[in-house]
mmCIF file of C-alpha atoms in Angstrom:
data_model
loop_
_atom_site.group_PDB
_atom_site.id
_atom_site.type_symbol
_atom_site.label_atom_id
_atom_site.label_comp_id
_atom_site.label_asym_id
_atom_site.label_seq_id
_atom_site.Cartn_x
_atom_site.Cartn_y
_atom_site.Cartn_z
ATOM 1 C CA UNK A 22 0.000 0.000 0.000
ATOM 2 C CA UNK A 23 2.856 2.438 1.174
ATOM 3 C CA UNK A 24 4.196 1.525 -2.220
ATOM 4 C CA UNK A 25 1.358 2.589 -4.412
ATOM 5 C CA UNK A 26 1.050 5.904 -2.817
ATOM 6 C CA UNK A 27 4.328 6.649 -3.189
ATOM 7 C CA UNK A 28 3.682 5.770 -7.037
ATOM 8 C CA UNK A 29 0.953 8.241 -7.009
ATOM 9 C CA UNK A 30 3.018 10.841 -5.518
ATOM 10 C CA UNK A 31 5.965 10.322 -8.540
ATOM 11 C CA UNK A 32 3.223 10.120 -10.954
ATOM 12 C CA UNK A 33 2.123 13.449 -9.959
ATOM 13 C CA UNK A 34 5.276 15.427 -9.578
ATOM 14 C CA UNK A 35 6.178 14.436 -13.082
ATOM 15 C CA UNK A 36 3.436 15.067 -15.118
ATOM 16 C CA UNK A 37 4.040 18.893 -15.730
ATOM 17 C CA UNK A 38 6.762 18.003 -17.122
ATOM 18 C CA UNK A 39 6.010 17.700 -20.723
ATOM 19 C CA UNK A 40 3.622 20.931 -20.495
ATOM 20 C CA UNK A 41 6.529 23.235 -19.912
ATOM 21 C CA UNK A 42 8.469 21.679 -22.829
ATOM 22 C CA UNK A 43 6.590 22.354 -25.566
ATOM 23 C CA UNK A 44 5.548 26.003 -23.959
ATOM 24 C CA UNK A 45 8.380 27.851 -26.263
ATOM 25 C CA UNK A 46 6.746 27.832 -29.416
ATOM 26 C CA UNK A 47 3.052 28.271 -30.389
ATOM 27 C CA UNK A 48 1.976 28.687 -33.938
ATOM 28 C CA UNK A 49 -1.256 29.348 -35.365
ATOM 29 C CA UNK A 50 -2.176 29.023 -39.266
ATOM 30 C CA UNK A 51 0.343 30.237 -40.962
ATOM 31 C CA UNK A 52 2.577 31.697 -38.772
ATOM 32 C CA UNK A 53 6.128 30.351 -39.184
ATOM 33 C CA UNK A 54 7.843 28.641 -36.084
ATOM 34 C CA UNK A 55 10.637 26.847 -34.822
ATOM 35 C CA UNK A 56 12.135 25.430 -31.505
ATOM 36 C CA UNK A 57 15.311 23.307 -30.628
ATOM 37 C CA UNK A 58 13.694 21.498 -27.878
ATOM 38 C CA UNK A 59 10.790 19.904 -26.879
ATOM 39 C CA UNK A 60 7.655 20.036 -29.576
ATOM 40 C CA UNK A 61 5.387 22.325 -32.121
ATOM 41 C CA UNK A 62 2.315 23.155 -30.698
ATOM 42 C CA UNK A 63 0.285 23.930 -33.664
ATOM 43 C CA UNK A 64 -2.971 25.358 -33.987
ATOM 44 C CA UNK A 65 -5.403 25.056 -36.706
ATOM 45 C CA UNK A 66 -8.975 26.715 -36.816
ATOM 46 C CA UNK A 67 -11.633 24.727 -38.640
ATOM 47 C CA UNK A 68 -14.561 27.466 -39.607
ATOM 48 C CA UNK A 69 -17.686 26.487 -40.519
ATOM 49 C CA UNK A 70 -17.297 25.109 -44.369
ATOM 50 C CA UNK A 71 -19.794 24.301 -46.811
ATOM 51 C CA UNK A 72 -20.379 24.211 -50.306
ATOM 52 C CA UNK A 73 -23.578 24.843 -52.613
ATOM 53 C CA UNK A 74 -23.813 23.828 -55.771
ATOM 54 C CA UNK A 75 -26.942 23.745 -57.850
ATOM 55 C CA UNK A 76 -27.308 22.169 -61.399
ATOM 56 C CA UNK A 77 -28.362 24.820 -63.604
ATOM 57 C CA UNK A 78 -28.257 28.209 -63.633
ATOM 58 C CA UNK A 79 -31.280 28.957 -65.482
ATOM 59 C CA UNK A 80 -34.289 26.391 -65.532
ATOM 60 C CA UNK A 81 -36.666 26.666 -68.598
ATOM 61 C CA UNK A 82 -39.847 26.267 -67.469
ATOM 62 C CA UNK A 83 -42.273 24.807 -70.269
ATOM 63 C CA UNK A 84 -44.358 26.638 -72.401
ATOM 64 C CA UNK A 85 -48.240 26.466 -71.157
ATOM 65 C CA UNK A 86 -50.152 25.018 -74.040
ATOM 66 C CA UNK A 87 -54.019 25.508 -73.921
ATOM 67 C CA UNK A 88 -54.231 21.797 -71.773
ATOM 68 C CA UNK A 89 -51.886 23.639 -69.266
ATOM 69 C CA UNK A 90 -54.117 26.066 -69.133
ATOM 70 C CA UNK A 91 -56.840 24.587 -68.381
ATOM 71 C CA UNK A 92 -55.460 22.606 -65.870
ATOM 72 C CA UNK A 93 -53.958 25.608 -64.447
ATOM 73 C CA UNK A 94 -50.391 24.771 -63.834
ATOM 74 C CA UNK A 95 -47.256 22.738 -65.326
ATOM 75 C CA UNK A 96 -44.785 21.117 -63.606
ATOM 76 C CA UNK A 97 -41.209 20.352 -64.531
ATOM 77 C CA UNK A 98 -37.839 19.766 -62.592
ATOM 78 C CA UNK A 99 -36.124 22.301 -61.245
ATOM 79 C CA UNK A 100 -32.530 22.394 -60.069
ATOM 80 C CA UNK A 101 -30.592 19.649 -57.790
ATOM 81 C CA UNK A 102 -28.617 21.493 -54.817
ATOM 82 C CA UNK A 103 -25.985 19.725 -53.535
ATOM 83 C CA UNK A 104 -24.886 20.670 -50.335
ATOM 84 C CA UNK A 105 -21.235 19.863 -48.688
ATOM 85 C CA UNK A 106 -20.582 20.941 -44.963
ATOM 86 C CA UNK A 107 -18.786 19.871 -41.872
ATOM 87 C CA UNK A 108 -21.464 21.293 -40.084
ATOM 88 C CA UNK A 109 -24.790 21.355 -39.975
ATOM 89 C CA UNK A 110 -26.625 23.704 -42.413
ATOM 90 C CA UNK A 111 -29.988 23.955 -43.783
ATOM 91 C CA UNK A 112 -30.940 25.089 -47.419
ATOM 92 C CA UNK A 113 -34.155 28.167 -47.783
ATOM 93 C CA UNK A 114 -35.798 29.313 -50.850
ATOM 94 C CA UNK A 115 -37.102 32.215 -51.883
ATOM 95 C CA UNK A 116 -38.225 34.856 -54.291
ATOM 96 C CA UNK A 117 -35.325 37.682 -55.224
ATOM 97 C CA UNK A 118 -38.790 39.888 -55.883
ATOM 98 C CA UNK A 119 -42.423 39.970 -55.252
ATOM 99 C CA UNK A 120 -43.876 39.840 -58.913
ATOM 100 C CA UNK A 121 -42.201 37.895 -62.416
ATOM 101 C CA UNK A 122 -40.330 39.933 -64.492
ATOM 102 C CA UNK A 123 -42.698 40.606 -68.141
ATOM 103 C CA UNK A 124 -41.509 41.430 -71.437
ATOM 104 C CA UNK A 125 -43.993 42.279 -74.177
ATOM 105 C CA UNK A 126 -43.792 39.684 -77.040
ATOM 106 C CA UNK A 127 -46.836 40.839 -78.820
ATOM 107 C CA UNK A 128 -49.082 43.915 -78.670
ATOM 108 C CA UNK A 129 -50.670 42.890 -75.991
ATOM 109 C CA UNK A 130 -49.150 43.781 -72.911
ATOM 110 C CA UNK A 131 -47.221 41.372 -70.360
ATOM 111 C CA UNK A 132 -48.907 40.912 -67.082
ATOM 112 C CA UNK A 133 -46.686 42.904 -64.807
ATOM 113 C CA UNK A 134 -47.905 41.787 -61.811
ATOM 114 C CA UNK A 135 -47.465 37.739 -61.943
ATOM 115 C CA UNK A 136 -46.688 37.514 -58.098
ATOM 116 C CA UNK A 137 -44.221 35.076 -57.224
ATOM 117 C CA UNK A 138 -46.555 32.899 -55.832
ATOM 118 C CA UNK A 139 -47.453 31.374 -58.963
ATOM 119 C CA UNK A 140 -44.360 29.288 -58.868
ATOM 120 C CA UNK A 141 -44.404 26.799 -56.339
ATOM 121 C CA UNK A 142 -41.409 23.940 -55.078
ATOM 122 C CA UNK A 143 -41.377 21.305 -53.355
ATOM 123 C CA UNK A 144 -38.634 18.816 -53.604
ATOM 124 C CA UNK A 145 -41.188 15.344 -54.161
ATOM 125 C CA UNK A 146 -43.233 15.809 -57.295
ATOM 126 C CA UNK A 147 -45.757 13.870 -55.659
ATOM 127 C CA UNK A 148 -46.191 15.922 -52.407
ATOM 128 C CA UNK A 149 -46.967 18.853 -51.001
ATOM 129 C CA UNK A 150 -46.178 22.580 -52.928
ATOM 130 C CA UNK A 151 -45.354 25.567 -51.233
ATOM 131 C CA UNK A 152 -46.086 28.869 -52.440
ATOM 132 C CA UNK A 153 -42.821 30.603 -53.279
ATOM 133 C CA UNK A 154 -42.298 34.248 -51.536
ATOM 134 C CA UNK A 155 -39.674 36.811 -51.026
ATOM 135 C CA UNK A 156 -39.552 35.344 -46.874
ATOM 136 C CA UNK A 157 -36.778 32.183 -47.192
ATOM 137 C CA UNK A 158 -38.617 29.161 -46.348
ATOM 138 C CA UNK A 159 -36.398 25.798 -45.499
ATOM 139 C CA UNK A 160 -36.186 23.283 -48.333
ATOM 140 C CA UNK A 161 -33.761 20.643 -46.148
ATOM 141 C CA UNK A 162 -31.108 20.901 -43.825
ATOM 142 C CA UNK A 163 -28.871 18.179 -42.519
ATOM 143 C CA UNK A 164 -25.377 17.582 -40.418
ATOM 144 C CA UNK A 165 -22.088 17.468 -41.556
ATOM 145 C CA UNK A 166 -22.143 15.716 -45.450
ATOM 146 C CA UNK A 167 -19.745 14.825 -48.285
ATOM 147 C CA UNK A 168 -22.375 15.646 -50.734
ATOM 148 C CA UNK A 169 -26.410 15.535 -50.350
ATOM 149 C CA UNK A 170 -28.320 15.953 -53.023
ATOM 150 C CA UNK A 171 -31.708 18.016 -52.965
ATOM 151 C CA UNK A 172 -33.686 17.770 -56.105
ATOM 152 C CA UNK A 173 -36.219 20.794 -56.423
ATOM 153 C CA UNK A 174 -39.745 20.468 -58.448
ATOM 154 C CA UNK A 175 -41.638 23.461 -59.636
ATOM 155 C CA UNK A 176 -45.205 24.146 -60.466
ATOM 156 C CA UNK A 177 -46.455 27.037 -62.254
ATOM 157 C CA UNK A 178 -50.030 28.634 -62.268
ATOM 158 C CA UNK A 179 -50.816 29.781 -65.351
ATOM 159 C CA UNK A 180 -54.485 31.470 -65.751
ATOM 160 C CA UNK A 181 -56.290 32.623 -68.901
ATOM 161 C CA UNK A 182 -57.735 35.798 -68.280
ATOM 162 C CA UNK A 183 -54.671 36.593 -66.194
ATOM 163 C CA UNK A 184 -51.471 35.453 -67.917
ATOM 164 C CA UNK A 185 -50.834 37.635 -71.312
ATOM 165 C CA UNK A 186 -48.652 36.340 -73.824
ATOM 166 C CA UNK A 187 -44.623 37.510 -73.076
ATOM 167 C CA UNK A 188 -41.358 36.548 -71.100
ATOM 168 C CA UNK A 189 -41.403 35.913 -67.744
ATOM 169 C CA UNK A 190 -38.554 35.140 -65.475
ATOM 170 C CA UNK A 191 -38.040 35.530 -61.893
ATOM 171 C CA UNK A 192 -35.128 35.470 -59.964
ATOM 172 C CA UNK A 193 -35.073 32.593 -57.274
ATOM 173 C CA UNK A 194 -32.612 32.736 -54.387
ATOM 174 C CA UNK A 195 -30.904 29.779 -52.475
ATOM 175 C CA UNK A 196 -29.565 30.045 -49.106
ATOM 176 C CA UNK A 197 -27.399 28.058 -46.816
ATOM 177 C CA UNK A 198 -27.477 29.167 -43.668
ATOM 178 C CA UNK A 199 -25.827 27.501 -39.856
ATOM 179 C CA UNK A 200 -29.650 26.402 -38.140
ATOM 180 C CA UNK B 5 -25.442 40.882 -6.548
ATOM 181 C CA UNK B 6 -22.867 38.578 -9.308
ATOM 182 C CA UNK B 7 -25.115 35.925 -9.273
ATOM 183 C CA UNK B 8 -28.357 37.803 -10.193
ATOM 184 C CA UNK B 9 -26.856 39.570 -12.735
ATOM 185 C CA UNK B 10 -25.684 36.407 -13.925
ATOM 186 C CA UNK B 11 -29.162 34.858 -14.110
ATOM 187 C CA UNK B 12 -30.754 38.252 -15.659
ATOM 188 C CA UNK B 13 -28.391 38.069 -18.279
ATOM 189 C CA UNK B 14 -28.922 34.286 -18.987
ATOM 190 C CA UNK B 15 -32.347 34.843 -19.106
ATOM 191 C CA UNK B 16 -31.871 37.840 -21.760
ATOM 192 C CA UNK B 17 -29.566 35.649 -23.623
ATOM 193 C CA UNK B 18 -32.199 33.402 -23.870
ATOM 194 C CA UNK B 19 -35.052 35.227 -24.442
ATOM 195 C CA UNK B 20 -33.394 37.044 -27.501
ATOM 196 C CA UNK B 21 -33.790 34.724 -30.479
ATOM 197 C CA UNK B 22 -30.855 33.422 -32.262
ATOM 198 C CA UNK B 23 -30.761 34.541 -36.216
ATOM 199 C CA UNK B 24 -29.382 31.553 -38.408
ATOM 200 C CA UNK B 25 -25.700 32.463 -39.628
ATOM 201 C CA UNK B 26 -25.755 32.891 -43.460
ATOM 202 C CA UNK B 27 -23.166 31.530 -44.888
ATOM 203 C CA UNK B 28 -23.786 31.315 -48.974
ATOM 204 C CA UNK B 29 -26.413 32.703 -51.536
ATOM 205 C CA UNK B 30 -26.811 31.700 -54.871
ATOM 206 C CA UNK B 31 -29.252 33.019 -57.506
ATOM 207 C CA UNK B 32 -31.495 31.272 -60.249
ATOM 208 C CA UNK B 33 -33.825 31.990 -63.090
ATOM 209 C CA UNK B 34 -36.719 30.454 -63.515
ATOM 210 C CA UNK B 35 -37.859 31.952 -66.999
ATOM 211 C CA UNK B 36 -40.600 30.805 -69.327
ATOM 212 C CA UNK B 37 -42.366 32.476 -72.681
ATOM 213 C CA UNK B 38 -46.107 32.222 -72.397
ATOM 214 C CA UNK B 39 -47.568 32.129 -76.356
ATOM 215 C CA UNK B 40 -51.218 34.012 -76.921
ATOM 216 C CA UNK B 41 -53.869 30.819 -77.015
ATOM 217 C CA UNK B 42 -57.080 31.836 -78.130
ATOM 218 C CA UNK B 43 -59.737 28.786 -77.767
ATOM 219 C CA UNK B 44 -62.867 28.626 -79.587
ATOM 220 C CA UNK B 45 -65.558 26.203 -78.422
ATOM 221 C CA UNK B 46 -68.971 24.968 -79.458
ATOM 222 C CA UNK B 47 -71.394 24.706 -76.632
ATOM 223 C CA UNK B 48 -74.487 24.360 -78.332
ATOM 224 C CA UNK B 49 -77.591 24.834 -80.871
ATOM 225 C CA UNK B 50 -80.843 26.582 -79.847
ATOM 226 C CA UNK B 51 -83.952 27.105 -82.111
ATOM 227 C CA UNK B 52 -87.155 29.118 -81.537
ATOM 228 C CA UNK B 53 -89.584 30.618 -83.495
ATOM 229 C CA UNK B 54 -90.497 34.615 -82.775
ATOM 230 C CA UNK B 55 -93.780 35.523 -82.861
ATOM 231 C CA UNK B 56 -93.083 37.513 -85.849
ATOM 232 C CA UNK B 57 -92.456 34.779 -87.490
ATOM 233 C CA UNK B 58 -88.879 35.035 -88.183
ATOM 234 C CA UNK B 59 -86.881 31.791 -86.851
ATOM 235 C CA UNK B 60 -83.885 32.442 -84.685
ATOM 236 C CA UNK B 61 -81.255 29.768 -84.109
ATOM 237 C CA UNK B 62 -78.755 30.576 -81.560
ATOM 238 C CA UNK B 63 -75.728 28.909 -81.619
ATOM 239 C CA UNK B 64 -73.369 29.007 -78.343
ATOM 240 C CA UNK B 65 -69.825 29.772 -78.077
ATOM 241 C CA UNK B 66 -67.469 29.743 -75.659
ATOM 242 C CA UNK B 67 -64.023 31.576 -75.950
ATOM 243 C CA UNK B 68 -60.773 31.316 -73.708
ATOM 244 C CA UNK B 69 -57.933 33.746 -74.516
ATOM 245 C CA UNK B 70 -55.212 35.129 -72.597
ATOM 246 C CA UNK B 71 -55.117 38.291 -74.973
ATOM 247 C CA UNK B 72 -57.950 40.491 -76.285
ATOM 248 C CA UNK B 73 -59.301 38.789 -78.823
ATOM 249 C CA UNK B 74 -62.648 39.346 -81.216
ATOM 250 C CA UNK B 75 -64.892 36.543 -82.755
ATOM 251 C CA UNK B 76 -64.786 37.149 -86.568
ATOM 252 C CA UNK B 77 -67.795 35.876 -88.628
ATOM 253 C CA UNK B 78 -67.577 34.292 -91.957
ATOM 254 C CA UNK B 79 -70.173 33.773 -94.094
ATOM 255 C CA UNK B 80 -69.282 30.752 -96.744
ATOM 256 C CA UNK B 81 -72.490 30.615 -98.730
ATOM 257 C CA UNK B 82 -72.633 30.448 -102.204
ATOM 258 C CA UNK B 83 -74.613 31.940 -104.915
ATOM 259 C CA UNK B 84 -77.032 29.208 -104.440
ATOM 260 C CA UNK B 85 -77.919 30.101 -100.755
ATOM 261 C CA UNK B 86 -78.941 33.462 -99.085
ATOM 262 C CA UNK B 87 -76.729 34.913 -95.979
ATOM 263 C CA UNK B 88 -78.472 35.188 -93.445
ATOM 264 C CA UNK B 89 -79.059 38.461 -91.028
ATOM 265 C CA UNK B 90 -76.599 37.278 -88.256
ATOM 266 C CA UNK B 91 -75.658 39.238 -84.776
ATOM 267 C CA UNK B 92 -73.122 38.460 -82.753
ATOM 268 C CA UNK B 93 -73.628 38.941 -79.224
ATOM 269 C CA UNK B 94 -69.951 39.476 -76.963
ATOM 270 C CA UNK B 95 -67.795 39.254 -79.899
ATOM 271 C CA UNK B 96 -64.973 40.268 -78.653
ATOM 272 C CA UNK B 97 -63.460 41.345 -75.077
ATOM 273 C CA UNK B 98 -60.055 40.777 -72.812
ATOM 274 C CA UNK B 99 -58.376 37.981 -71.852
ATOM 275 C CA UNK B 100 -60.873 35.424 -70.164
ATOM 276 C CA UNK B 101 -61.717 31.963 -69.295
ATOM 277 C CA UNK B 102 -64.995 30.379 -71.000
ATOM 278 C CA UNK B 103 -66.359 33.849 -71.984
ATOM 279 C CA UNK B 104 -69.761 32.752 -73.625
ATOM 280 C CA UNK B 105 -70.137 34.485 -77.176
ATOM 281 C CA UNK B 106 -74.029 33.745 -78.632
ATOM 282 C CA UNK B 107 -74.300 33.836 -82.747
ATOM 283 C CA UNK B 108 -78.238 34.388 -83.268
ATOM 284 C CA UNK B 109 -78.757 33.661 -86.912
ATOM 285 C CA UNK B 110 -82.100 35.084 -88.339
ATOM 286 C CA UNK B 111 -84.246 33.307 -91.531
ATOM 287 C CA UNK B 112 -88.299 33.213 -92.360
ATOM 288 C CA UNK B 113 -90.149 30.529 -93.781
ATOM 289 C CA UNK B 114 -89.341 29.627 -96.978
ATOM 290 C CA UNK B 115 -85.624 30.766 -96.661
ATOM 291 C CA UNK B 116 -83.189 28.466 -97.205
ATOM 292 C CA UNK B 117 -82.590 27.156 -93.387
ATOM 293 C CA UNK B 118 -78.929 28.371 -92.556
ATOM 294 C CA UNK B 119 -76.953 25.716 -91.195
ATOM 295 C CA UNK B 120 -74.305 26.425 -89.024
ATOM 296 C CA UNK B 121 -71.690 25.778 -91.977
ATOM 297 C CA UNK B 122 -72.802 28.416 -93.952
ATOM 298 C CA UNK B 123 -71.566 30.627 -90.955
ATOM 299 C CA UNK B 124 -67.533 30.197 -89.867
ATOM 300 C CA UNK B 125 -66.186 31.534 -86.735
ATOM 301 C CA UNK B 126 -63.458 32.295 -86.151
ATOM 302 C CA UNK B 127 -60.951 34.433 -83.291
ATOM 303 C CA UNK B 128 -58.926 37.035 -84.247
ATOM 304 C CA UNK B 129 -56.425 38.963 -81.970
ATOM 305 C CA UNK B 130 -57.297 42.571 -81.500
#
């Protein structure tokens, strides 16, 4: 017994030891250092890191024919975000602007007041579509990932009396945000 | 006195809610060209007899357009067969869904009946 405690006792009387070694040189990033004794403490800050990608920079939504018109909307793919992060993150959508952008193609004049409800996402062409707006609304969001993919669907409303012949686009930001 | 302030200021730090760190933004367009439809359909044939005598048949349209648009009426008879007095009743008007247009065509007795060929309708943007 007398023997372990004594143990103890050495164990504890050395163990600063190594602390005040390597106390002569510090670096952080990229600052150079160099010692003759003992060893390089370095530092390295990991920041949150992510990457977005999305598949297309402009997505072509179909014509309306007369059918879509009737029905009232069209639906078509929209972009794929892939998302890399070692951290978590979570992916919005939302309008850059309240209304479409309209360019006259004929006579008659482009509807200048398309909101930007009339495109809707969702990201299962099955499910449930959600009214785009210029407030960010969450798409997905995730942990730390090599590469997830998040396909995006859109629906358009198209109405008779309402949508006039032209070019529309509107401008449709993605955000990746730290929850 | 370090401990309540403490606790106030957790329960400040709590109370005030946390905005989500932005870290990227990245614009799309979505753009599409919408083309001018203009839809002509037949919804149906009505015949009555006024007391005058003359014979009215009223023939049903319906038009959806997402421009202004007009109904243009073409007669197609030939030398063999009268036109007959014809009024159009909302031929034309603004983008709309299912807008009813009615044709009344107007004959007597003894006139050559006009069928609905001999009359050809038609939209034309305005």
């Amino acid at each position: 017994m007398k023997l372990v405690k004594r143990f103890l006792l050495m164990l504890l009387l050395l163990s600063p030891a190594p602390l005040l070694a390597q106390a002569s040189c510090q670096t952080n990033g990229m600052g150079q250092c160099s010692t003759t004794m003992g060893s390089l403490q370095v530092r390295v800050t990991f920041g949150l890191t992510f990457d977005l990608a999305l598949s297309s920079t402009v997505t072509n939504l179909p014509a309306p024919d007369a059918a879509a018109f009737n029905t009232g909307y069209t639906l078509t793919n929209g972009p794929v975000a892939t998302i890399r992060s070692n951290g978590p993150w979570a992916l919005s959508i939302s309008a850059s602007s309240a209304t479409w952008a309209a360019v006259n193609t004929v006579p008659e004049p482009a509807r200048t007041d398309k909101p930007a409800s009339d495109l809707s996402w969702s990201t299962d062409p099955g499910g449930v579509f959600t009214d785009l707006s210029t407030s960010p609304m969450q798409v997905a969001s995730g942990l730390a990932t090599a590469g997830t993919m998040v396909p995006l669907f859109y629906r358009t409303v198209y109405q008779w009396a309402l949508d006039t012949p032209g070019n529309y686009s509107l401008q449709i930001v993605f955000t990746i945000a730290a929850p | 006195m370090r401990i309540w302030l403490a606790v106030v200021s957790a329960i400040v730090a709590a109370a005030t809610p946390v905005e989500a760190q932005e870290l990227a933004r990245v614009q799309r367009t979505a753009v599409v060209r919408i083309p001018e439809f203009m839809r002509l359909e037949a919804r149906g044939i009505s015949d009555e007899q006024r007391a005058d005598g003359v014979n009215v048949r009223k023939v049903l349209l319906s038009v959806s357009a997402n421009r202004a648009w007009r109904l243009q009426v073409q007669p197609t008879c030939n030398s063999e067969c009268k036109v007959p007095d014809y009024r159009v009743l909302g031929g034309q008007g603004k983008a709309a869904h299912q807008q009813q247009v009615v044709v009344e065509v107007f004959w007597r007795d003894g006139d050559k009946p006009p069928a609905v060929h001999e009359l050809t309708y038609s939209l034309v943007a305005i």
